[in-house]
């Protein structure tokens, strides 16, 4: 016998402010460390930089106080710290590559950060209630589909590093699949909240697991086909895995049925095996995953082997920021930023970064549990899964847990589209968590009496 | 720059990162919200806490009922403090006493006070509200100890 009582949370805005200060402090210490190691003197622009980063964080904090005062106090400091650590590492790689401050990637990343924060704030201020998004369930699906197909449009799409996932408009290149992630999370949440009863109740039991009916398999097969299509036509294994993983995990959250995970894993395995048989680049990836140090592996897997060597030379405590040689690996600031960190802050530091991701995902899941509406629950869980899956795919790829696929590590990696998307995602999570933690207004029972009809329908 | 400064900074970054992680975990520990499930079998414990909170009402007049007790049904053993602005009973989650009873309506009945007397009123429920064996049609006065039946649940007012 149990009773359910509700517990009102603390707002935690002051805690958030304190943690933000700590996060900014860590970024500053890391930056000083890089500059001292590489130039031997304190950077002249330190004050501007600290002021800029602290200003952006403070503005975000004040908007939260203003518009979402019950939002989760831990999400923003974690995001700021990860973003700042990424900036420091990118700056450090800029110096190593001989790029100037204004022409470097760090400056671009900083610009994208500011744009990302501005967009996130716009989302927070304009979107007062996340449930509005449910109205756009199918619009979001259409938008995501168009965004996913855009890179295939001749003239607009652009191939780079063997995949066709960029579009370039007027000198700017952008990965539309990044934004599609959020739109798909909205679509999946809206769709599953409608259909989850059918998906979870109908079906027959085989070996203790309830399997769905054939006709209910339609959506999962459709999602699978789309991700296969991305894999085949855009040769982007990472996005394909992410989208399908997102769908399967949200399906599981919505229905609580293990059979969906079994079906999802079977489909993934089947798709991966067929892709392995058909495509040369997938075969290369698998070779680099299973045996990068074999004679043919050493020829083809330079990136993965140097990345592993980098992390190995970092050891437990790392060489210290600015004192390793992470630039030896190709793409050290985007796909391979994790090994760059592994080399310079070691296993101990990298575990701290991973824990930050774990905590960020945990906050998303906690928000989902605390919410009272089904759509929001699924959306928050889906957004948390987007982060979790991305981290798993990237870190798993560079540490040879799974075959390497090109995805960016949220907030740490260099990449404008990824930053914009992740800040928007954080804004949505904050908005939803504000809803989850805000105490329910007390319903006054005296207002409800037998004289008033239950519902008044005004007929014109 | 001296090697010592760099060593201190290098370890300092790691220490600060972990300090941040532990600070967050520390906040997590105190950050409880949402709904809490309380074991109803430990009536002695929760009841004691409730009674302490309800003391101001109880002290006002000893003859006034201050508690609503579920005596039979799936929620048997539950006690609620009566609020002066009334208590709503039903299956709707908005109700003060949320029943887990298939035979009760969403908003089944209401208890309210007029002066020092308490009344029960049926809110148009499907299966009706009974005071003793009498079906409640309008607001009816309830005395301490008389049983109110809502669906399969029996309630009682206590001091």
Coordinates of N, CA, C and O in Angstrom, one line a residue, chain A residues 1-10 15 19 22-23 26 29-30 32-33 36-37 40 74 77-78 81 317-321 323 345 348-349 351-352 355-356 359 362-363 366-367 370 436-437 443-446 448-450, chain B residues 1 5-7 9-14 16-25 27-28 30-41 50 73-78 85-88 94 96 107 110-111 121-124:
Chain A
X1 N 0.8 -1.2 0.0 CA 0.0 0.0 0.0 C 0.9 1.2 0.0 O 1.7 1.4 0.9
X2 N 0.7 2.1 -1.0 CA 1.5 3.3 -1.0 C 0.6 4.5 -1.3 O -0.5 4.3 -1.8
X3 N 1.1 5.6 -0.9 CA 0.4 6.9 -1.3 C 1.4 7.7 -2.0 O 2.6 7.6 -1.9
X4 N 0.8 8.6 -2.9 CA 1.7 9.5 -3.7 C 1.6 10.9 -3.2 O 0.5 11.4 -3.2
X5 N 2.7 11.5 -2.8 CA 2.6 12.9 -2.4 C 3.5 13.7 -3.3 O 4.5 13.1 -3.9
X6 N 3.3 14.9 -3.5 CA 4.2 15.6 -4.5 C 5.2 16.5 -3.7 O 4.9 17.0 -2.6
X7 N 6.4 16.6 -4.2 CA 7.4 17.3 -3.6 C 7.8 18.5 -4.4 O 8.1 18.3 -5.6
X8 N 7.7 19.7 -3.9 CA 8.1 20.9 -4.7 C 9.6 21.0 -4.7 O 10.2 20.9 -3.7
X9 N 10.2 21.3 -5.9 CA 11.6 21.4 -5.9 C 12.1 22.8 -5.6 O 11.3 23.7 -5.6
X10 N 13.4 22.9 -5.3 CA 13.9 24.3 -5.2 C 14.2 24.8 -6.6 O 14.4 24.0 -7.5
X15 N 22.2 28.1 -7.2 CA 23.1 27.0 -7.4 C 23.7 27.0 -8.8 O 24.9 26.8 -9.1
X19 N 27.5 27.3 -10.0 CA 28.2 26.3 -10.8 C 28.7 26.9 -12.1 O 29.7 26.5 -12.7
X22 N 32.0 28.4 -11.4 CA 33.0 27.3 -11.3 C 33.4 26.9 -12.7 O 34.6 26.7 -13.1
X23 N 32.4 26.7 -13.6 CA 32.6 26.2 -15.0 C 33.5 27.3 -15.7 O 34.5 26.9 -16.3
X26 N 37.0 27.0 -14.5 CA 37.8 25.9 -15.1 C 38.2 26.2 -16.5 O 39.4 25.9 -16.9
X29 N 41.2 28.5 -16.3 CA 42.4 27.8 -15.9 C 43.0 27.0 -17.0 O 44.2 27.0 -17.3
X30 N 42.1 26.3 -17.8 CA 42.5 25.5 -18.9 C 43.2 26.4 -20.0 O 44.2 26.1 -20.6
X32 N 44.6 29.4 -19.5 CA 45.9 29.9 -19.1 C 46.9 28.8 -19.2 O 48.1 29.0 -19.6
X33 N 46.5 27.5 -18.9 CA 47.4 26.4 -19.0 C 47.9 26.3 -20.4 O 49.1 26.1 -20.7
X36 N 50.3 29.3 -21.3 CA 51.6 29.2 -20.6 C 52.4 28.1 -21.2 O 53.6 28.3 -21.3
X37 N 51.8 27.0 -21.6 CA 52.6 25.9 -22.1 C 53.1 26.2 -23.5 O 54.2 25.8 -23.8
X40 N 54.4 30.6 -23.0 CA 55.2 31.0 -21.9 C 54.8 32.2 -21.2 O 55.4 32.7 -20.3
X74 N 21.2 22.3 -13.5 CA 22.5 21.7 -13.8 C 22.8 21.7 -15.3 O 24.0 21.5 -15.7
X77 N 25.2 24.9 -16.7 CA 26.6 24.8 -16.3 C 27.4 23.7 -17.1 O 28.5 23.9 -17.5
X78 N 26.7 22.6 -17.2 CA 27.4 21.5 -17.9 C 27.7 21.8 -19.4 O 28.8 21.7 -19.9
X81 N 30.4 24.4 -19.6 CA 31.8 23.9 -19.4 C 32.2 23.1 -20.6 O 33.4 23.2 -21.1
X317 N 47.1 10.6 -16.4 CA 46.9 12.0 -16.1 C 47.1 13.0 -17.3 O 46.9 14.1 -17.2
X318 N 47.6 12.4 -18.4 CA 47.8 13.2 -19.6 C 49.1 14.1 -19.6 O 49.7 14.2 -18.6
X319 N 49.4 14.6 -20.8 CA 50.6 15.4 -20.8 C 50.4 16.8 -20.3 O 51.3 17.6 -20.1
X320 N 49.1 17.2 -20.1 CA 48.8 18.6 -19.7 C 48.4 19.3 -21.0 O 48.9 19.0 -22.1
X321 N 47.5 20.2 -20.8 CA 47.0 21.0 -22.0 C 48.1 21.7 -22.7 O 48.9 22.4 -22.0
X323 N 50.7 20.4 -24.1 CA 52.0 19.8 -24.0 C 52.0 18.4 -24.7 O 53.0 17.7 -24.7
X345 N 44.6 15.6 -21.3 CA 44.2 15.5 -19.9 C 44.1 14.1 -19.4 O 43.7 13.9 -18.2
X348 N 41.9 10.3 -16.6 CA 41.2 10.9 -15.4 C 40.4 12.1 -15.9 O 39.2 12.2 -15.6
X349 N 41.0 12.9 -16.8 CA 40.2 14.1 -17.3 C 39.1 13.7 -18.2 O 38.0 14.2 -18.2
X351 N 37.5 10.9 -18.3 CA 36.4 10.3 -17.5 C 35.5 11.4 -16.9 O 34.3 11.3 -16.9
X352 N 36.1 12.5 -16.5 CA 35.3 13.6 -16.0 C 34.4 14.2 -17.1 O 33.2 14.4 -16.9
X355 N 31.6 11.8 -17.7 CA 30.6 11.9 -16.6 C 29.8 13.1 -16.8 O 28.6 13.1 -16.4
X356 N 30.3 14.2 -17.3 CA 29.5 15.4 -17.5 C 28.4 15.0 -18.5 O 27.2 15.4 -18.3
X359 N 25.8 13.0 -16.7 CA 25.0 13.8 -15.9 C 24.0 14.6 -16.7 O 22.8 14.8 -16.4
X362 N 21.4 12.3 -17.8 CA 20.6 12.0 -16.6 C 19.5 13.1 -16.3 O 18.4 12.8 -15.9
X363 N 20.0 14.3 -16.5 CA 19.0 15.4 -16.2 C 17.9 15.4 -17.2 O 16.7 15.7 -16.8
X366 N 15.7 12.6 -16.0 CA 15.0 13.0 -14.8 C 13.8 13.9 -15.2 O 12.7 13.8 -14.6
X367 N 14.1 14.8 -16.1 CA 13.0 15.7 -16.6 C 11.8 14.9 -17.1 O 10.7 15.1 -16.8
X370 N 9.8 13.4 -14.4 CA 9.1 14.4 -13.6 C 7.9 15.0 -14.3 O 7.0 15.6 -13.7
X436 N 8.5 20.6 -15.9 CA 8.4 19.4 -15.1 C 8.6 19.8 -13.6 O 8.0 19.1 -12.7
X437 N 9.4 20.8 -13.3 CA 9.7 21.1 -11.9 C 8.7 22.1 -11.3 O 8.7 22.3 -10.1
X443 N -5.6 23.2 -7.0 CA -7.0 23.3 -7.5 C -7.9 23.5 -6.2 O -7.8 22.8 -5.3
X444 N -8.6 24.6 -6.2 CA -9.5 24.9 -5.1 C -10.8 24.1 -5.2 O -11.6 24.3 -6.1
X445 N -11.0 23.1 -4.3 CA -12.2 22.3 -4.5 C -13.5 23.1 -4.3 O -14.5 22.6 -4.8
X446 N -13.4 24.2 -3.6 CA -14.6 25.0 -3.4 C -15.2 25.5 -4.8 O -16.3 25.8 -4.9
X448 N -15.4 23.9 -7.4 CA -16.2 22.8 -8.1 C -17.4 22.4 -7.3 O -17.2 21.9 -6.2
X449 N -18.5 22.7 -7.8 CA -19.7 22.2 -7.0 C -20.7 21.6 -8.0 O -20.5 21.6 -9.2
X450 N -21.7 21.0 -7.4 CA -22.6 20.3 -8.3 C -23.5 21.2 -9.2 O -24.0 20.7 -10.1
Chain B
X1 N 58.3 29.1 -19.1 CA 57.6 28.9 -17.9 C 58.1 27.7 -17.2 O 58.4 26.7 -17.8
X5 N 55.1 25.2 -12.5 CA 53.8 25.9 -12.7 C 52.9 25.1 -13.7 O 51.7 24.9 -13.4
X6 N 53.5 24.5 -14.7 CA 52.8 23.7 -15.7 C 52.2 22.5 -15.0 O 51.1 22.1 -15.3
X7 N 53.0 21.9 -14.1 CA 52.5 20.7 -13.4 C 51.3 21.0 -12.6 O 50.3 20.3 -12.6
X9 N 49.3 23.5 -12.9 CA 48.1 23.8 -13.7 C 47.5 22.6 -14.3 O 46.3 22.4 -14.3
X10 N 48.4 21.6 -14.8 CA 47.9 20.4 -15.4 C 47.1 19.6 -14.4 O 46.0 19.2 -14.7
X11 N 47.6 19.5 -13.2 CA 46.8 18.7 -12.2 C 45.6 19.6 -11.7 O 44.6 19.0 -11.4
X12 N 45.8 20.9 -11.7 CA 44.7 21.8 -11.3 C 43.5 21.6 -12.2 O 42.4 21.6 -11.7
X13 N 43.7 21.6 -13.5 CA 42.6 21.4 -14.4 C 41.8 20.1 -14.1 O 40.6 20.1 -14.0
X14 N 42.6 19.0 -13.9 CA 41.9 17.8 -13.6 C 41.1 17.9 -12.3 O 40.0 17.4 -12.2
X16 N 39.9 20.5 -10.8 CA 38.8 21.4 -10.9 C 37.6 20.6 -11.7 O 36.5 20.8 -11.3
X17 N 38.0 19.9 -12.7 CA 37.0 19.2 -13.5 C 36.2 18.2 -12.6 O 35.0 18.1 -12.6
X18 N 37.0 17.5 -11.8 CA 36.3 16.5 -10.9 C 35.6 17.2 -9.8 O 34.5 16.8 -9.3
X19 N 36.1 18.4 -9.3 CA 35.4 19.2 -8.3 C 34.0 19.6 -8.9 O 33.0 19.5 -8.2
X20 N 34.0 20.0 -10.2 CA 32.8 20.3 -10.8 C 31.8 19.1 -10.9 O 30.6 19.3 -10.5
X21 N 32.3 18.0 -11.3 CA 31.5 16.8 -11.3 C 30.9 16.5 -9.9 O 29.7 16.2 -9.8
X22 N 31.7 16.6 -8.9 CA 31.2 16.2 -7.6 C 30.3 17.3 -7.1 O 29.3 17.0 -6.4
X23 N 30.5 18.6 -7.5 CA 29.5 19.6 -7.1 C 28.2 19.3 -7.7 O 27.1 19.4 -7.0
X24 N 28.2 18.9 -8.9 CA 26.9 18.5 -9.6 C 26.2 17.4 -8.9 O 25.0 17.4 -8.6
X25 N 27.0 16.3 -8.6 CA 26.4 15.2 -7.9 C 25.9 15.6 -6.6 O 24.8 15.1 -6.1
X27 N 24.6 18.5 -5.8 CA 23.3 19.2 -6.0 C 22.3 18.1 -6.3 O 21.1 18.2 -5.9
X28 N 22.6 17.1 -7.1 CA 21.7 16.0 -7.5 C 21.1 15.4 -6.2 O 19.9 15.1 -6.2
X30 N 20.5 16.6 -3.4 CA 19.5 17.3 -2.6 C 18.3 17.8 -3.5 O 17.4 18.5 -3.1
X31 N 18.4 17.4 -4.8 CA 17.4 17.9 -5.8 C 16.3 16.9 -6.0 O 16.3 16.1 -6.9
X32 N 15.3 16.9 -5.0 CA 14.2 15.9 -5.2 C 13.0 16.7 -5.6 O 12.7 17.8 -5.1
X33 N 12.3 16.2 -6.6 CA 11.0 16.9 -6.9 C 10.1 15.8 -7.6 O 10.5 14.7 -7.7
X34 N 9.0 16.3 -7.9 CA 8.0 15.4 -8.5 C 7.2 14.7 -7.5 O 6.8 15.3 -6.5
X35 N 6.9 13.4 -7.6 CA 6.1 12.8 -6.7 C 6.9 11.8 -5.9 O 7.9 11.2 -6.3
X36 N 6.5 11.6 -4.6 CA 7.2 10.7 -3.7 C 6.2 9.7 -3.3 O 5.1 10.0 -3.0
X37 N 6.7 8.4 -3.4 CA 5.8 7.3 -3.0 C 6.0 7.0 -1.5 O 7.2 6.8 -1.1
X38 N 5.0 7.1 -0.7 CA 5.1 6.9 0.7 C 4.5 5.6 1.1 O 3.3 5.3 0.6
X39 N 5.1 4.8 1.8 CA 4.5 3.5 2.2 C 3.4 3.8 3.2 O 3.6 4.5 4.2
X40 N 2.2 3.2 2.9 CA 1.1 3.5 3.8 C 1.0 2.7 5.0 O 0.4 2.9 6.0
X41 N 1.8 1.5 5.0 CA 1.8 0.6 6.1 C 2.4 1.3 7.3 O 2.1 1.0 8.4
X50 N 1.6 14.0 10.2 CA 0.5 14.8 9.8 C -0.3 15.4 11.0 O -0.7 16.5 10.9
X73 N -11.8 -0.4 1.6 CA -11.5 -0.2 0.2 C -10.0 -0.3 -0.1 O -9.3 -0.6 0.8
X74 N -9.6 -0.1 -1.3 CA -8.2 -0.3 -1.7 C -7.3 0.7 -1.0 O -6.1 0.4 -0.9
X75 N -7.8 1.8 -0.5 CA -6.9 2.8 0.1 C -7.0 2.8 1.6 O -6.6 3.7 2.3
X76 N -7.6 1.7 2.2 CA -7.8 1.6 3.6 C -6.6 2.0 4.4 O -5.5 1.5 4.1
X77 N -6.8 2.8 5.4 CA -5.6 3.2 6.2 C -5.1 4.6 5.9 O -4.4 5.2 6.7
X78 N -5.6 5.2 4.8 CA -5.2 6.6 4.4 C -5.8 7.6 5.4 O -7.0 7.5 5.7
X85 N -11.4 24.8 3.2 CA -12.1 25.1 1.9 C -12.6 23.8 1.2 O -13.0 23.8 0.1
X86 N -12.6 22.7 1.9 CA -13.2 21.5 1.4 C -12.3 20.4 0.8 O -11.1 20.7 0.6
X87 N -12.8 19.3 0.7 CA -12.0 18.1 0.2 C -12.8 17.5 -0.9 O -13.9 17.2 -0.8
X88 N -12.1 17.3 -2.1 CA -12.7 16.7 -3.2 C -12.3 15.3 -3.3 O -11.1 14.9 -3.1
X94 N -6.8 15.4 -9.9 CA -6.9 16.7 -9.3 C -7.5 16.7 -7.9 O -7.4 17.6 -7.1
X96 N -8.4 15.9 -4.0 CA -7.6 15.8 -2.8 C -7.4 14.4 -2.4 O -6.3 14.0 -2.0
X107 N -15.0 13.0 -10.4 CA -15.3 13.9 -9.2 C -16.5 13.4 -8.6 O -17.6 13.7 -9.0
X110 N -17.9 15.8 -2.5 CA -17.2 16.9 -1.9 C -17.5 17.0 -0.4 O -18.7 16.8 0.0
X111 N -16.5 17.2 0.4 CA -16.7 17.5 1.9 C -16.4 18.9 2.1 O -15.4 19.4 1.6
X121 N -21.5 16.2 -0.1 CA -22.3 16.5 -1.2 C -21.9 15.6 -2.4 O -20.7 15.5 -2.7
X122 N -22.9 15.0 -3.0 CA -22.6 14.2 -4.2 C -22.4 15.1 -5.4 O -23.2 16.1 -5.6
X123 N -21.4 14.9 -6.2 CA -21.2 15.8 -7.4 C -21.7 15.1 -8.7 O -21.1 15.1 -9.7
X124 N -22.9 14.5 -8.6 CA -23.4 13.9 -9.8 C -22.7 12.6 -10.2 O -22.5 12.3 -11.4

